[in-house]
Coordinates of C-alpha atoms in Angstrom, one line a residue:
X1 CA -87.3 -147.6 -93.2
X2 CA -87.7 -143.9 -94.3
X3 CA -90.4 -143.4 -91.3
X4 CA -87.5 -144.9 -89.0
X5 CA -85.0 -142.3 -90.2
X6 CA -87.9 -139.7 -89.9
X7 CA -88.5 -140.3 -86.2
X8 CA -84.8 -140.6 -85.4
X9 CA -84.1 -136.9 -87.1
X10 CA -87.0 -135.7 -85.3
X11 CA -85.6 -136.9 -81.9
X12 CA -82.5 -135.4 -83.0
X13 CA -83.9 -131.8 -83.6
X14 CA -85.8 -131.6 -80.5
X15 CA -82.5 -132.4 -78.7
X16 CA -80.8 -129.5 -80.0
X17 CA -84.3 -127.6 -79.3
X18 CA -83.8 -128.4 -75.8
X19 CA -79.9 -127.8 -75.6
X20 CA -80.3 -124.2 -77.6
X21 CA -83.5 -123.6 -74.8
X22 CA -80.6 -124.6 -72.1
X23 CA -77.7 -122.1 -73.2
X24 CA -80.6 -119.7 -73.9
X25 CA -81.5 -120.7 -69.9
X26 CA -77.9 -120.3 -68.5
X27 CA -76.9 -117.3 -70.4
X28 CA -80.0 -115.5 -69.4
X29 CA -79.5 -116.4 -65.6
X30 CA -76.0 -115.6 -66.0
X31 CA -77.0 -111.6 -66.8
X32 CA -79.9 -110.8 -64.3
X33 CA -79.5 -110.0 -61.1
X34 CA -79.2 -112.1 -57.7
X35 CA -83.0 -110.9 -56.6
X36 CA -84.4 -111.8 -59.9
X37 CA -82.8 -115.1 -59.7
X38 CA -83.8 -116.3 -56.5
X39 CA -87.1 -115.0 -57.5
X40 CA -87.3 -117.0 -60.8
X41 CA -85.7 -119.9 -59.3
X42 CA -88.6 -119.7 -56.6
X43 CA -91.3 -119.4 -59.2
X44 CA -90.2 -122.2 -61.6
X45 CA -89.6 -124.5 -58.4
X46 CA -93.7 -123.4 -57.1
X47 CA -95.4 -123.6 -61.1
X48 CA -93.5 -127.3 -61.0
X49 CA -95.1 -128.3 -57.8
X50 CA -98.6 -127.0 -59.2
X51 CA -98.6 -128.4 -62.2
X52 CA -97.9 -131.4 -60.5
X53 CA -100.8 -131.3 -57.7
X54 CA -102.8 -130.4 -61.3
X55 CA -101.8 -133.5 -63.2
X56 CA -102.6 -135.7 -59.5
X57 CA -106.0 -134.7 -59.6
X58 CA -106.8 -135.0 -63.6
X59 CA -105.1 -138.4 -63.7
X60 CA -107.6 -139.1 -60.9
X61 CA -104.3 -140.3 -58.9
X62 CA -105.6 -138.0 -55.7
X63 CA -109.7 -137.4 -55.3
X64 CA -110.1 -133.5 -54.6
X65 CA -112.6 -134.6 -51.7
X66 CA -110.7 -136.7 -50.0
X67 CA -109.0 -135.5 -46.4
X68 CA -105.8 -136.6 -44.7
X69 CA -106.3 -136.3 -40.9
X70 CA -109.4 -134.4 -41.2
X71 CA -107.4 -132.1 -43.6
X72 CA -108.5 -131.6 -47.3
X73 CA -106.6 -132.8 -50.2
X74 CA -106.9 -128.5 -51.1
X75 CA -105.1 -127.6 -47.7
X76 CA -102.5 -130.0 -47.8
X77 CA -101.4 -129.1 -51.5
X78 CA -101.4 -125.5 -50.5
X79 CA -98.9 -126.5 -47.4
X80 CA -96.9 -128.2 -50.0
X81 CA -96.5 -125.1 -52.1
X82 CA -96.1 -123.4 -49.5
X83 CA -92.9 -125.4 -48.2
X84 CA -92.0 -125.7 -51.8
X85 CA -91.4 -122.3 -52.3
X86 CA -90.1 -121.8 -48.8
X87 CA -87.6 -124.3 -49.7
X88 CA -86.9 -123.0 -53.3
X89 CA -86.0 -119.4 -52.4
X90 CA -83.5 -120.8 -49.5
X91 CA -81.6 -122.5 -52.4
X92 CA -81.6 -120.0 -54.8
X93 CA -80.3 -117.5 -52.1
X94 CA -77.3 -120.5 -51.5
X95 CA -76.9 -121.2 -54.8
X96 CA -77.5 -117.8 -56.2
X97 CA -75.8 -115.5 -52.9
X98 CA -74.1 -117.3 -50.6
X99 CA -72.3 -119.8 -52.3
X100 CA -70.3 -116.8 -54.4
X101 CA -70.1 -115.3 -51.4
X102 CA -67.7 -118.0 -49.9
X103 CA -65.6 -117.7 -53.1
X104 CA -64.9 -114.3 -52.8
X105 CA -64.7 -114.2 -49.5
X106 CA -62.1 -116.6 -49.2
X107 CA -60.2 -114.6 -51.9
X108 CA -60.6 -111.9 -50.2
X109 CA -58.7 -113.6 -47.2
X110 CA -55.9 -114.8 -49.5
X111 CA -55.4 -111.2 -50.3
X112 CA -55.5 -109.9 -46.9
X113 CA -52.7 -112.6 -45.9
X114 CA -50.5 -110.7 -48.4
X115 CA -51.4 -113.4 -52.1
X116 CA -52.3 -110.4 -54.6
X117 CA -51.5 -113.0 -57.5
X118 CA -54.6 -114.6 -56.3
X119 CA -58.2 -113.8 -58.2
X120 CA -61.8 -114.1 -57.6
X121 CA -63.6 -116.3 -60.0
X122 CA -65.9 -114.4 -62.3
X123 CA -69.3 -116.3 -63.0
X124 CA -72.1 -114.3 -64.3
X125 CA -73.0 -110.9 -64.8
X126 CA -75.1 -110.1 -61.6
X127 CA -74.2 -108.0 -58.8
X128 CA -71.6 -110.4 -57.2
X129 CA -69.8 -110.8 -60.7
X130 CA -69.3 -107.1 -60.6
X131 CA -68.1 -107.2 -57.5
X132 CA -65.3 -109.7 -58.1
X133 CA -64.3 -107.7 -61.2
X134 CA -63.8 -104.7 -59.1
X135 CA -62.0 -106.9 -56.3
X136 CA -59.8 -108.2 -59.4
X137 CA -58.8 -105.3 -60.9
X138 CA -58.0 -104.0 -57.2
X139 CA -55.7 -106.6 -56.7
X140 CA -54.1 -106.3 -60.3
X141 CA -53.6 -102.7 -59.4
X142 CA -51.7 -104.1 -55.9
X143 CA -49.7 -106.5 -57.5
X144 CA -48.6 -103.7 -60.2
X145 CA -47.7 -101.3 -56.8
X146 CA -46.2 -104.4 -54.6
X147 CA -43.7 -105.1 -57.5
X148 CA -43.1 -101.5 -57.7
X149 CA -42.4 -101.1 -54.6
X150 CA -40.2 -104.2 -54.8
X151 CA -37.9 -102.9 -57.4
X152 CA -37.6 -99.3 -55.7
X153 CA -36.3 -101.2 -52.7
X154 CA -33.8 -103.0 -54.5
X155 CA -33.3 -99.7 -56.5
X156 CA -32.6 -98.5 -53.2
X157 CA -30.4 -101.8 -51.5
X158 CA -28.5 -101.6 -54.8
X159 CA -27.3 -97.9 -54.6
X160 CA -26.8 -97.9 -51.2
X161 CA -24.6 -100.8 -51.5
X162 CA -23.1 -99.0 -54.6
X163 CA -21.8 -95.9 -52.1
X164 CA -20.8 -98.3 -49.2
X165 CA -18.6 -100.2 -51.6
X166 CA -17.6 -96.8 -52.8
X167 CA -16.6 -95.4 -49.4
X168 CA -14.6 -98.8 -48.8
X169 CA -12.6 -99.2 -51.7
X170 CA -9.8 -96.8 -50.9
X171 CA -9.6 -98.6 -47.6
X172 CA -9.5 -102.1 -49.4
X173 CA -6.6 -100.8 -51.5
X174 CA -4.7 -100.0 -48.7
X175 CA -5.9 -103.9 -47.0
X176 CA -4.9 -105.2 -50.8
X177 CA -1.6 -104.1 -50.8
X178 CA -0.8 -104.5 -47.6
X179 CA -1.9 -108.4 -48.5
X180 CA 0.2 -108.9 -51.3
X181 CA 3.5 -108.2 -49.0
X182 CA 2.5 -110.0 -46.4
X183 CA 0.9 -113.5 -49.3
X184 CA 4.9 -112.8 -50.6
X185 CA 6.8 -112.7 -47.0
X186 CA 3.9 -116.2 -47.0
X187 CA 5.0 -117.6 -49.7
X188 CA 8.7 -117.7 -48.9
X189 CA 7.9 -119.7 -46.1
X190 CA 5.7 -121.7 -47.3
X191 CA 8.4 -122.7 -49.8
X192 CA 10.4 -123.1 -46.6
X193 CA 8.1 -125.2 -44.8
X194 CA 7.1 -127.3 -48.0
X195 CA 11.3 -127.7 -48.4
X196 CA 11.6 -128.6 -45.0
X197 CA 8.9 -130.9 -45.0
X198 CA 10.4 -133.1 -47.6
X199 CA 13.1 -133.2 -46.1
X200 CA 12.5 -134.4 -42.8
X201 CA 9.5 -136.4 -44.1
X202 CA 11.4 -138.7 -46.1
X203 CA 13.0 -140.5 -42.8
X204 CA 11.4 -142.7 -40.6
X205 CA 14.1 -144.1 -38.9
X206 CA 14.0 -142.2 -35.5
X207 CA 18.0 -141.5 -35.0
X208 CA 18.3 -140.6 -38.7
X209 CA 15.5 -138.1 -38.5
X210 CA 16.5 -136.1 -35.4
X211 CA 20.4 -136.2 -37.3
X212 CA 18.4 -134.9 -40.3
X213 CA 16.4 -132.5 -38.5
X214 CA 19.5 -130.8 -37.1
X215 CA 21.2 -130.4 -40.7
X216 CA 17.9 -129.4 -42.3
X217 CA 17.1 -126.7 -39.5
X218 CA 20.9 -125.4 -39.5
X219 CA 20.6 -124.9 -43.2
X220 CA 17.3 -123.0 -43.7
X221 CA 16.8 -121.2 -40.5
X222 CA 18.9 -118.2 -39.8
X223 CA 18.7 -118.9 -35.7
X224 CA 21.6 -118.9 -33.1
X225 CA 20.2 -121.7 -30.9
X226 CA 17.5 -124.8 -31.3
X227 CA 16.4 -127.5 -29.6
X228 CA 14.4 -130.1 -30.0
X229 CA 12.5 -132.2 -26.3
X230 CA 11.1 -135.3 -26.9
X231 CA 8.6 -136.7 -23.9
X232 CA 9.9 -139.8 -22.3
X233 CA 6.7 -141.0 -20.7
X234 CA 9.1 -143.9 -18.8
X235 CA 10.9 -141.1 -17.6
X236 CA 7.7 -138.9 -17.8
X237 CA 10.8 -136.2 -18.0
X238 CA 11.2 -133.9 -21.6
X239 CA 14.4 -135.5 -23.2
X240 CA 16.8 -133.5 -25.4
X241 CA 17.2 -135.2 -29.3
X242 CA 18.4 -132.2 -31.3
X243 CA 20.6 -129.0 -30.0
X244 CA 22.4 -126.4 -32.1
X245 CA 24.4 -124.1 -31.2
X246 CA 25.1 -124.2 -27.9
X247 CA 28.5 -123.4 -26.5
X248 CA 28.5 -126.8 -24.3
X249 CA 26.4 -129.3 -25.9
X250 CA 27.7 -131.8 -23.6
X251 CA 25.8 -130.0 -20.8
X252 CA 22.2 -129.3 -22.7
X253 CA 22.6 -133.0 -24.2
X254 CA 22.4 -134.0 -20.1
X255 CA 19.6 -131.8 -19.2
X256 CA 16.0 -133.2 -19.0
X257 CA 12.7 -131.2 -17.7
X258 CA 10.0 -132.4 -16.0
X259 CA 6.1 -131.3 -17.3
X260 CA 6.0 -127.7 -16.1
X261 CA 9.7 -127.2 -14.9
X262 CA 10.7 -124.1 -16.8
X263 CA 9.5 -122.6 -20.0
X264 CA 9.7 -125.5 -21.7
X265 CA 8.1 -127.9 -19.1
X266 CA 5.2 -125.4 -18.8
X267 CA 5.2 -125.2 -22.7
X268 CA 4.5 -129.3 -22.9
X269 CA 2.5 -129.2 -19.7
X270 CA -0.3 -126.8 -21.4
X271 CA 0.3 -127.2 -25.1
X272 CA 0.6 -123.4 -25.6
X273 CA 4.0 -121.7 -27.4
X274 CA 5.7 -119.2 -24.8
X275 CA 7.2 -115.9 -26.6
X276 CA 9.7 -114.5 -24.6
X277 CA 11.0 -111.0 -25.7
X278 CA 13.6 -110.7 -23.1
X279 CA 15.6 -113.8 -21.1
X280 CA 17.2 -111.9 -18.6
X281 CA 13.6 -110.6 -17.6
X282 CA 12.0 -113.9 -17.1
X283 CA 12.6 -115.9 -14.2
X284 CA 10.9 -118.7 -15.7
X285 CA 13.7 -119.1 -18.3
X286 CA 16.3 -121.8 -17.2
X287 CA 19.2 -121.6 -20.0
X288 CA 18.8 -125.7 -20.0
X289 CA 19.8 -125.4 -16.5
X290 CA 23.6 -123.7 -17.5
X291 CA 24.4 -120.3 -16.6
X292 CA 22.6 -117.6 -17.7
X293 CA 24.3 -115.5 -20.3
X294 CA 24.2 -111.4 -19.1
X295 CA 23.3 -110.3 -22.8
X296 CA 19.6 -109.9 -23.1
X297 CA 18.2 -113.0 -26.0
X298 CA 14.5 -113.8 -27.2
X299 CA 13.3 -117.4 -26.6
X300 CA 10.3 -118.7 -28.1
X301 CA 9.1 -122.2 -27.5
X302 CA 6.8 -124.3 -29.4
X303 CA 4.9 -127.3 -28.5
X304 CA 5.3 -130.5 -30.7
X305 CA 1.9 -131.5 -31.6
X306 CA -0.1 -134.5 -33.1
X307 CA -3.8 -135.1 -33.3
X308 CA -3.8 -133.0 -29.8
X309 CA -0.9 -134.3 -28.2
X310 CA 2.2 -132.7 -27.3
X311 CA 4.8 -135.4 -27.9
X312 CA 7.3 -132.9 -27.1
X313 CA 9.2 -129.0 -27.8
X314 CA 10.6 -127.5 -30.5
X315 CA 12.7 -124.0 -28.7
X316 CA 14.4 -121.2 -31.2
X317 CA 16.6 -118.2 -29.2
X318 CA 18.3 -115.5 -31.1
X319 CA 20.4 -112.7 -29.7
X320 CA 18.6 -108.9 -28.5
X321 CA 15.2 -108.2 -27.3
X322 CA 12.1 -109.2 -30.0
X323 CA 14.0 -110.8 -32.2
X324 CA 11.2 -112.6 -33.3
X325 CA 8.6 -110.6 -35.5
X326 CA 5.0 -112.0 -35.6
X327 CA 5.7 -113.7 -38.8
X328 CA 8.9 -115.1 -37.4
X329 CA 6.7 -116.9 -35.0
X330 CA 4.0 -118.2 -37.4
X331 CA 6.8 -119.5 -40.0
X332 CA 8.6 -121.1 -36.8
X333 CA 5.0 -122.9 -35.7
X334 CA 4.4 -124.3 -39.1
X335 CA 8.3 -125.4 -38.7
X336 CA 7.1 -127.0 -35.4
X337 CA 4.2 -128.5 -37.2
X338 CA 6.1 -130.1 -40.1
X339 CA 8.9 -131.7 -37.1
X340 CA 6.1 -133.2 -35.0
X341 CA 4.5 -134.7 -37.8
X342 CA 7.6 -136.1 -39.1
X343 CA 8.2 -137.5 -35.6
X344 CA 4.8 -138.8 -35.1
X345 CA 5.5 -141.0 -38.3
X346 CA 8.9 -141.8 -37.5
X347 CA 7.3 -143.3 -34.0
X348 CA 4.6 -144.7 -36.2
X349 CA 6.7 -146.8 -37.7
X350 CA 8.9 -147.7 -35.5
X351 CA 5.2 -149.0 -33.5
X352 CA 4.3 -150.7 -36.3
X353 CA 7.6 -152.6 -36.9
X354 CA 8.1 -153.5 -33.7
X355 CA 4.4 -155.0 -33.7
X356 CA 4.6 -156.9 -36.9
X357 CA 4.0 -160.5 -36.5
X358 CA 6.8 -162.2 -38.2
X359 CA 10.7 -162.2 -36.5
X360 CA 12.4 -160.8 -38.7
X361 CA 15.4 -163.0 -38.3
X362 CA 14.0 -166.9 -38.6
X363 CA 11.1 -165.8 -40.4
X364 CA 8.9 -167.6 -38.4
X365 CA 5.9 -165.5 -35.9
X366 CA 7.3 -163.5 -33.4
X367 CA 6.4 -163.5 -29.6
X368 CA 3.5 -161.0 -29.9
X369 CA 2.0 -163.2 -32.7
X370 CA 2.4 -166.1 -30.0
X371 CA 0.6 -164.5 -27.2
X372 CA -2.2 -163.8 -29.6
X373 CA -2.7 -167.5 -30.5
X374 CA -2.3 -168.3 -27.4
X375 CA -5.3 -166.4 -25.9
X376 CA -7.3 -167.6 -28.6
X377 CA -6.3 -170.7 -28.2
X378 CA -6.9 -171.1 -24.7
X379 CA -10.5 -169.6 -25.0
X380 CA -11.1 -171.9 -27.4
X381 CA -9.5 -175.2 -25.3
X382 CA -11.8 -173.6 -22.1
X383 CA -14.9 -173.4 -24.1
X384 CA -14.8 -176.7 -25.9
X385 CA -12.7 -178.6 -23.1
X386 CA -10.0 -179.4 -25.4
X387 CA -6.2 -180.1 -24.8
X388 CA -4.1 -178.2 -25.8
X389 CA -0.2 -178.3 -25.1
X390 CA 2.7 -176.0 -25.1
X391 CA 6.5 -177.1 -25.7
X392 CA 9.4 -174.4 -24.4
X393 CA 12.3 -175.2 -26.5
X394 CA 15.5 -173.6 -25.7
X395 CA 19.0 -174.0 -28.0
X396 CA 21.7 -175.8 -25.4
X397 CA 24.9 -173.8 -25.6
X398 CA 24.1 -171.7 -28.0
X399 CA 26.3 -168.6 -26.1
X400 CA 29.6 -170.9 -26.7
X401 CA 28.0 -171.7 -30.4
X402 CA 28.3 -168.0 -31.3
X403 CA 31.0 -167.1 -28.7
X404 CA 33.6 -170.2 -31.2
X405 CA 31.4 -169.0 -34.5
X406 CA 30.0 -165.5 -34.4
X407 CA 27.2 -163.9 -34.3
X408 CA 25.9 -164.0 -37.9
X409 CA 26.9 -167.3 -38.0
X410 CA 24.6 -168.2 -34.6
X411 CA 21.7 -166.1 -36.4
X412 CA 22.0 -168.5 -39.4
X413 CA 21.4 -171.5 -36.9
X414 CA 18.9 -169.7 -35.4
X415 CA 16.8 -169.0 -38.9
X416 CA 17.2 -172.8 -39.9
X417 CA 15.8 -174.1 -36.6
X418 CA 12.6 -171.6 -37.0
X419 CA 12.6 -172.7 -40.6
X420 CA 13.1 -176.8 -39.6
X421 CA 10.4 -176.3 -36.8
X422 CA 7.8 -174.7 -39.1
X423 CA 8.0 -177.0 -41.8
X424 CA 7.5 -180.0 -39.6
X425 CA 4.4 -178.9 -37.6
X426 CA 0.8 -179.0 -38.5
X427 CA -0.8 -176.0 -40.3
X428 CA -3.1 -175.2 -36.8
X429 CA 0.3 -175.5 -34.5
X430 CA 1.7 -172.1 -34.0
X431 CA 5.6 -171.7 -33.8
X432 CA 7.2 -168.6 -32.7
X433 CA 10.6 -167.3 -31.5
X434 CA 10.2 -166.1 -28.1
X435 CA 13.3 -164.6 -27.7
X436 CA 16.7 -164.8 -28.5
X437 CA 17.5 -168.7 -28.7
X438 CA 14.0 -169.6 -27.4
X439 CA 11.2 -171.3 -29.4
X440 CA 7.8 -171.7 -28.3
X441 CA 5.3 -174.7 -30.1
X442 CA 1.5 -174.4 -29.1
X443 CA -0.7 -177.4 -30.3
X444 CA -4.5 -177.2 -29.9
X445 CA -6.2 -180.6 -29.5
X446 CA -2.8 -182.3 -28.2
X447 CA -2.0 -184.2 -25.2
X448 CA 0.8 -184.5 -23.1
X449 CA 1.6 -188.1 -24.8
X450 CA 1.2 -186.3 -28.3
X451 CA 3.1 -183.1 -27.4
X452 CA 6.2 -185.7 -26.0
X453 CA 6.1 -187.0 -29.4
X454 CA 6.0 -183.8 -31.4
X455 CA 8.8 -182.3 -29.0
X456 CA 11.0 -185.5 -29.6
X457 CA 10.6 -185.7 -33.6
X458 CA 11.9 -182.0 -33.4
X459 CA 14.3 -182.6 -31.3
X460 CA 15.4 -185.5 -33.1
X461 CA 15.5 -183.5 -36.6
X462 CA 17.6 -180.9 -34.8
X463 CA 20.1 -183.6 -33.6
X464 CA 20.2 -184.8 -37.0
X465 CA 20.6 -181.4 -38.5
X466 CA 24.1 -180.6 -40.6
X467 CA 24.2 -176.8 -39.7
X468 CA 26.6 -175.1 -42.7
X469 CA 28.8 -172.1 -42.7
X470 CA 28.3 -169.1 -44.3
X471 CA 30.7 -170.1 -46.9
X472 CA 29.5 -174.1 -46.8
X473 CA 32.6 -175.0 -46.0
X474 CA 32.3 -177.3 -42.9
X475 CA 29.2 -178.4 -40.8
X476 CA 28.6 -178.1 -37.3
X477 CA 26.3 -180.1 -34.7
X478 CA 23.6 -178.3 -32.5
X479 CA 20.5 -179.6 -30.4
X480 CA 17.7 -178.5 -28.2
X481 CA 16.0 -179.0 -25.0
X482 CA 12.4 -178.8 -24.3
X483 CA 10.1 -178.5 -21.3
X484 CA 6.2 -179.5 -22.1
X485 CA 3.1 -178.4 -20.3
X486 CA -0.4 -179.2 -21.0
X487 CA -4.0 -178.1 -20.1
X488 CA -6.1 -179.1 -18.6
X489 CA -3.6 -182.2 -16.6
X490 CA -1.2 -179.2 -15.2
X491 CA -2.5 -175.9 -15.6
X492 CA -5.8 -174.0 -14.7
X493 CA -4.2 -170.4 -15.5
X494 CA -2.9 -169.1 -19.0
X495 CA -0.2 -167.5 -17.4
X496 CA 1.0 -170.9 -16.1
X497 CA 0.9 -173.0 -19.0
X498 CA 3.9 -170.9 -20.3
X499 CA 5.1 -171.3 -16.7
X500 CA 5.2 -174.8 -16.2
X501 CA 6.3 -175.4 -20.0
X502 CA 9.9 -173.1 -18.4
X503 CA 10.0 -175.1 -15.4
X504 CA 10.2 -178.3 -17.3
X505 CA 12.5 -176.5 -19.8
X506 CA 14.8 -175.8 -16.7
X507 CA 14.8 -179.7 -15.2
X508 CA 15.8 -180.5 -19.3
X509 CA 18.7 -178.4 -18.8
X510 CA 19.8 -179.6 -15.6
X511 CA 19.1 -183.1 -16.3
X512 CA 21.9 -183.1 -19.3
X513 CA 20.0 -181.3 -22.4
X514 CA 19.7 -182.6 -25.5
X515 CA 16.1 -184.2 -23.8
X516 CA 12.4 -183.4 -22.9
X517 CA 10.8 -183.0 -19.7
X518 CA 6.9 -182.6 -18.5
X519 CA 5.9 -180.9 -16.4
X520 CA 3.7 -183.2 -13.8
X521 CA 1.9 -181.4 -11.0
X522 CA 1.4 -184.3 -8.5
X523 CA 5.0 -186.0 -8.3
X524 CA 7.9 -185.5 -7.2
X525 CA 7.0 -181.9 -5.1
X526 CA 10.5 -182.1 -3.2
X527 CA 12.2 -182.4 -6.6
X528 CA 10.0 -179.4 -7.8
X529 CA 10.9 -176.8 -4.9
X530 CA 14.6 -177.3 -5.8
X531 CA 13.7 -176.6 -9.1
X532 CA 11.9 -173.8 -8.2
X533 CA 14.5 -172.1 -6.2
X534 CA 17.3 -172.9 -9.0
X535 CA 14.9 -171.1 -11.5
X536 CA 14.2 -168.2 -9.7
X537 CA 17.8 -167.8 -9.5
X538 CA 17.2 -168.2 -13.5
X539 CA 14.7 -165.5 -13.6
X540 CA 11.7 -168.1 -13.9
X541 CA 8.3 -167.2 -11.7
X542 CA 8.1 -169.4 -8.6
X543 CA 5.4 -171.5 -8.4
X544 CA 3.6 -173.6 -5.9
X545 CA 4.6 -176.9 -7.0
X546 CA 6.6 -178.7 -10.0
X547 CA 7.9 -182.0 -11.2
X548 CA 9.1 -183.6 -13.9
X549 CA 9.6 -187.0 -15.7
X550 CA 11.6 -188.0 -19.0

């Protein structure tokens, strides 16, 4: 046991020889020179290779007379060395030269590029190590002048920008205080426009506004005249909706202008306010189309704009020559702004309303609701060859109803038909008004012989309807006619199912009311063109052919 631990400390020590023997190796290749290097490098590498061709020949391993090609074992071990060393001294030159070359080298490139943070690598203590410490402490010597230089530039930038500030300062007084009176002449309007804003803002109703408008401009705006042009694109003609101060209002009220008729035609044709600094110079300047007055007046004229259109003109005129200062003019175009905007949601609204899907009096879908069901509905019936049916109803007498009753008390009717014919129908049948006392059913997946019976229970609940006053205080009678049309037995055309469903509704009136009729496209033609003539006296489109049955 104690001869195992013997051996093992033995093996132990001899390591530690060799690793001593190894720093002792590097450190003293680290501090001689690149010559010496290669050289020892070389002559370890050739006493290697000898003491190996040595050991061959003692071990017996090669026989010292034996040849190799007719070359002797001596001449072929000499080649060796040869090569050997040959090939020694190229790798210690690499290893040794050239390989710490490349470092610098490419550090040297770094620095050229403009990197003087960058550093050569230090290695050993030959030649090329002294060389990269000089290269180092070059470059540390750079960086210390670049940032130098760096700093005096800014030195520089920062007192030069020091003295131009300087120089400028009196002038941005003078800009400062000529800002503050024109930010306080800027905040009295925007107060203005803010004040006017909410006023005209909170209106959508379009007759209310432009009465609201009027008031509103009259109160905060000192100016003699103002008008406000609204395009008619019907008319495609600039329509007056506000005036002030005019001596015959009757007159302006009357005059219209077409895009590019006048100042204020050209004004809406191009989208561009027109300052005018003296009327009785500009022959462009109409005076609404009334006598020009012989005093001299400034005109300015303002386009009404929303999202880039000009919906119309806003026009201001005061008495003398420039009467408008340039702030006049930009306080009078955010005026313009605030109107337009209040117009465009005014019109918005009034859109919107008008497009809503519900009638406002029954309750039930309106007309434009219809039409959309309908061209789904028909898409649908093409694509899938399904019936589908449409029943015109139409209330008889109704004009005597509310000529004996009144109005309100025909609108009542009115909503309890809508009401009876919704809540009687199927959830996928669409019922709408279609205008004044006309109702409209479309049922998908319904043929004429169920549309005739859907059209006669209606009718039939309508018959048997008790229609109360206002005040409940007596009842009153009322029924219906209805004229039924359905694809695909009469119609090929979406236009004419609506069509043909009038047609019948007309033969239901002439036949006595109070009934249905179908139209039928294949009987009856004689009967059909005297229908058709008695309902285009009625209004109704001709059409080739009609008939109907009971």
């Amino acid at each position: 046991m104690k001869q195992h631990f013997s051996v093992s400390d033995d093996n132990h020590y001899g390591l530690r020889d060799y690793s001593r023997m190894g720093k002792l190796g590097r450190s003293f290749m680290r501090h001689i020179s690149v010559p010496v290097k290669v050289i020892s490098f070389t002559a370890i590498v050739y006493l290697c290779v000898w003491s190996l061709e040595i050991l061959l020949l003692k071990l017996g391993v090669v026989d010292a007379g034996v040849s190799f090609l007719g070359i002797s074992i001596e001449h072929i071990f000499f080649a060796v060395e040869i090569l050997s060393v040959a090939l020694a001294a190229s790798v210690g030159m690499h290893l040794f030269l050239e390989r710490p070359m490349e470092r610098l080298t490419a550090v040297m490139k770094k620095a050229k590029e403009g990197d003087f943070l960058v550093r050569a690598p230090v290695t050993s203590e030959d030649e090329i190590g002294d060389l990269a410490r000089a290269f180092n402490q070059m470059l540390s010597k750079m960086t210390d002048l670049s940032a130098n230089k760096i700093q005096s530039d800014q030195d520089v930038a920062m007192i030069q920008e020091q003295l131009r500030l300087q120089s400028r300062l009196e002038e941005k007084s003078a800009i400062i205080e000529r800002t503050n009176r024109t930010l306080e002449h800027l905040v009295k309007d925007l107060s203005l426009i803010y004040e006017i804003g909410q006023e005209v803002n909170s209106i959508v109703d379009i007759d209310d506004l432009y009465a609201n408008i009027t008031e509103t401009l009259k109160r905060y705006l000192r100016i003699s005249e103002f008008a406000i042009l609204v395009f008619d694109e019907k008319r495609e003609e600039l329509l007056i909706k506000v005036a002030h101060g005019f001596a015959d209002m009757e007159s302006v009220f009357k005059t219209s202008f077409r895009l590019g008729e006048g100042v204020t035609g050209l004004v809406a044709e191009t989208g561009k306010k027109i300052y005018i600094k003296d009327t009785t110079r500009e022959t462009r300047f109409l005076n609404y189309k009334c006598e020009k007055p012989s005093e001299p007046s400034s005109f300015l004229s303002i386009p009404l704009m929303y999202k880039e259109e000009v919906m119309g003109v806003i026009n201001f005129a005061r008495g003398g020559t420039s009467s408008f200062s340039y702030q006049d003019v930009k306080m009078l175009s955010l005026v313009a702004n605030q109107v337009a905007l209040a117009i465009a949601n005014s019109k918005l609204y009034t859109k919107t309303r008008e497009l809503s899907v519900r009638d406002e009096l029954t309750g039930i879908n309106n007309r434009r609701y219809f039409q959309q069901m309908l061209n789904m509905e028909w898409k649908r019936a093409i694509r899938f060859k399904r019936d589908l049916s449409l029943i015109m109803i139409d209330v008889d007498h109704f004009k005597s109803y509310n000529d004996t009753f009144g109005h309100l008390e025909g609108d009542r009717a009115l909503k309890q038909i809508g009401q009876t014919l919704r809540k009687h129908l199927r959830e996928v049948d669409t019922v709408a008004r279609f205008g004044g006392e006309e109702f409209v059913l479309l049922l998908p997946d319904t043929d004429k012989r169920g549309a005739i019976a859907v059209a006669e229970k209606v009718r039939l609940l309508v018959e048997g309807h008790s229609f109360l006053s206002a005040e409940n205080r007596e009842t009153r009678q009322m029924t219906i006619s209805a004229g039924i049309s359905t694809y695909p037995d009469d119609v090929d055309d979406i236009d004419d199912l609506i069509d043909h469903a009038d047609i019948a509704l007309y033969r239901a009136k002439e036949n006595g009311r109070n009934r249905i009729e179908c139209y039928e496209s294949k009987k009856e033609e004689d009967a059909g063109d005297v229908v058709l003539e008695a309902a285009k006296k009625d209004g109704i489109r001709e059409k080739k052919s009609a008939g109907v049955v009971h």
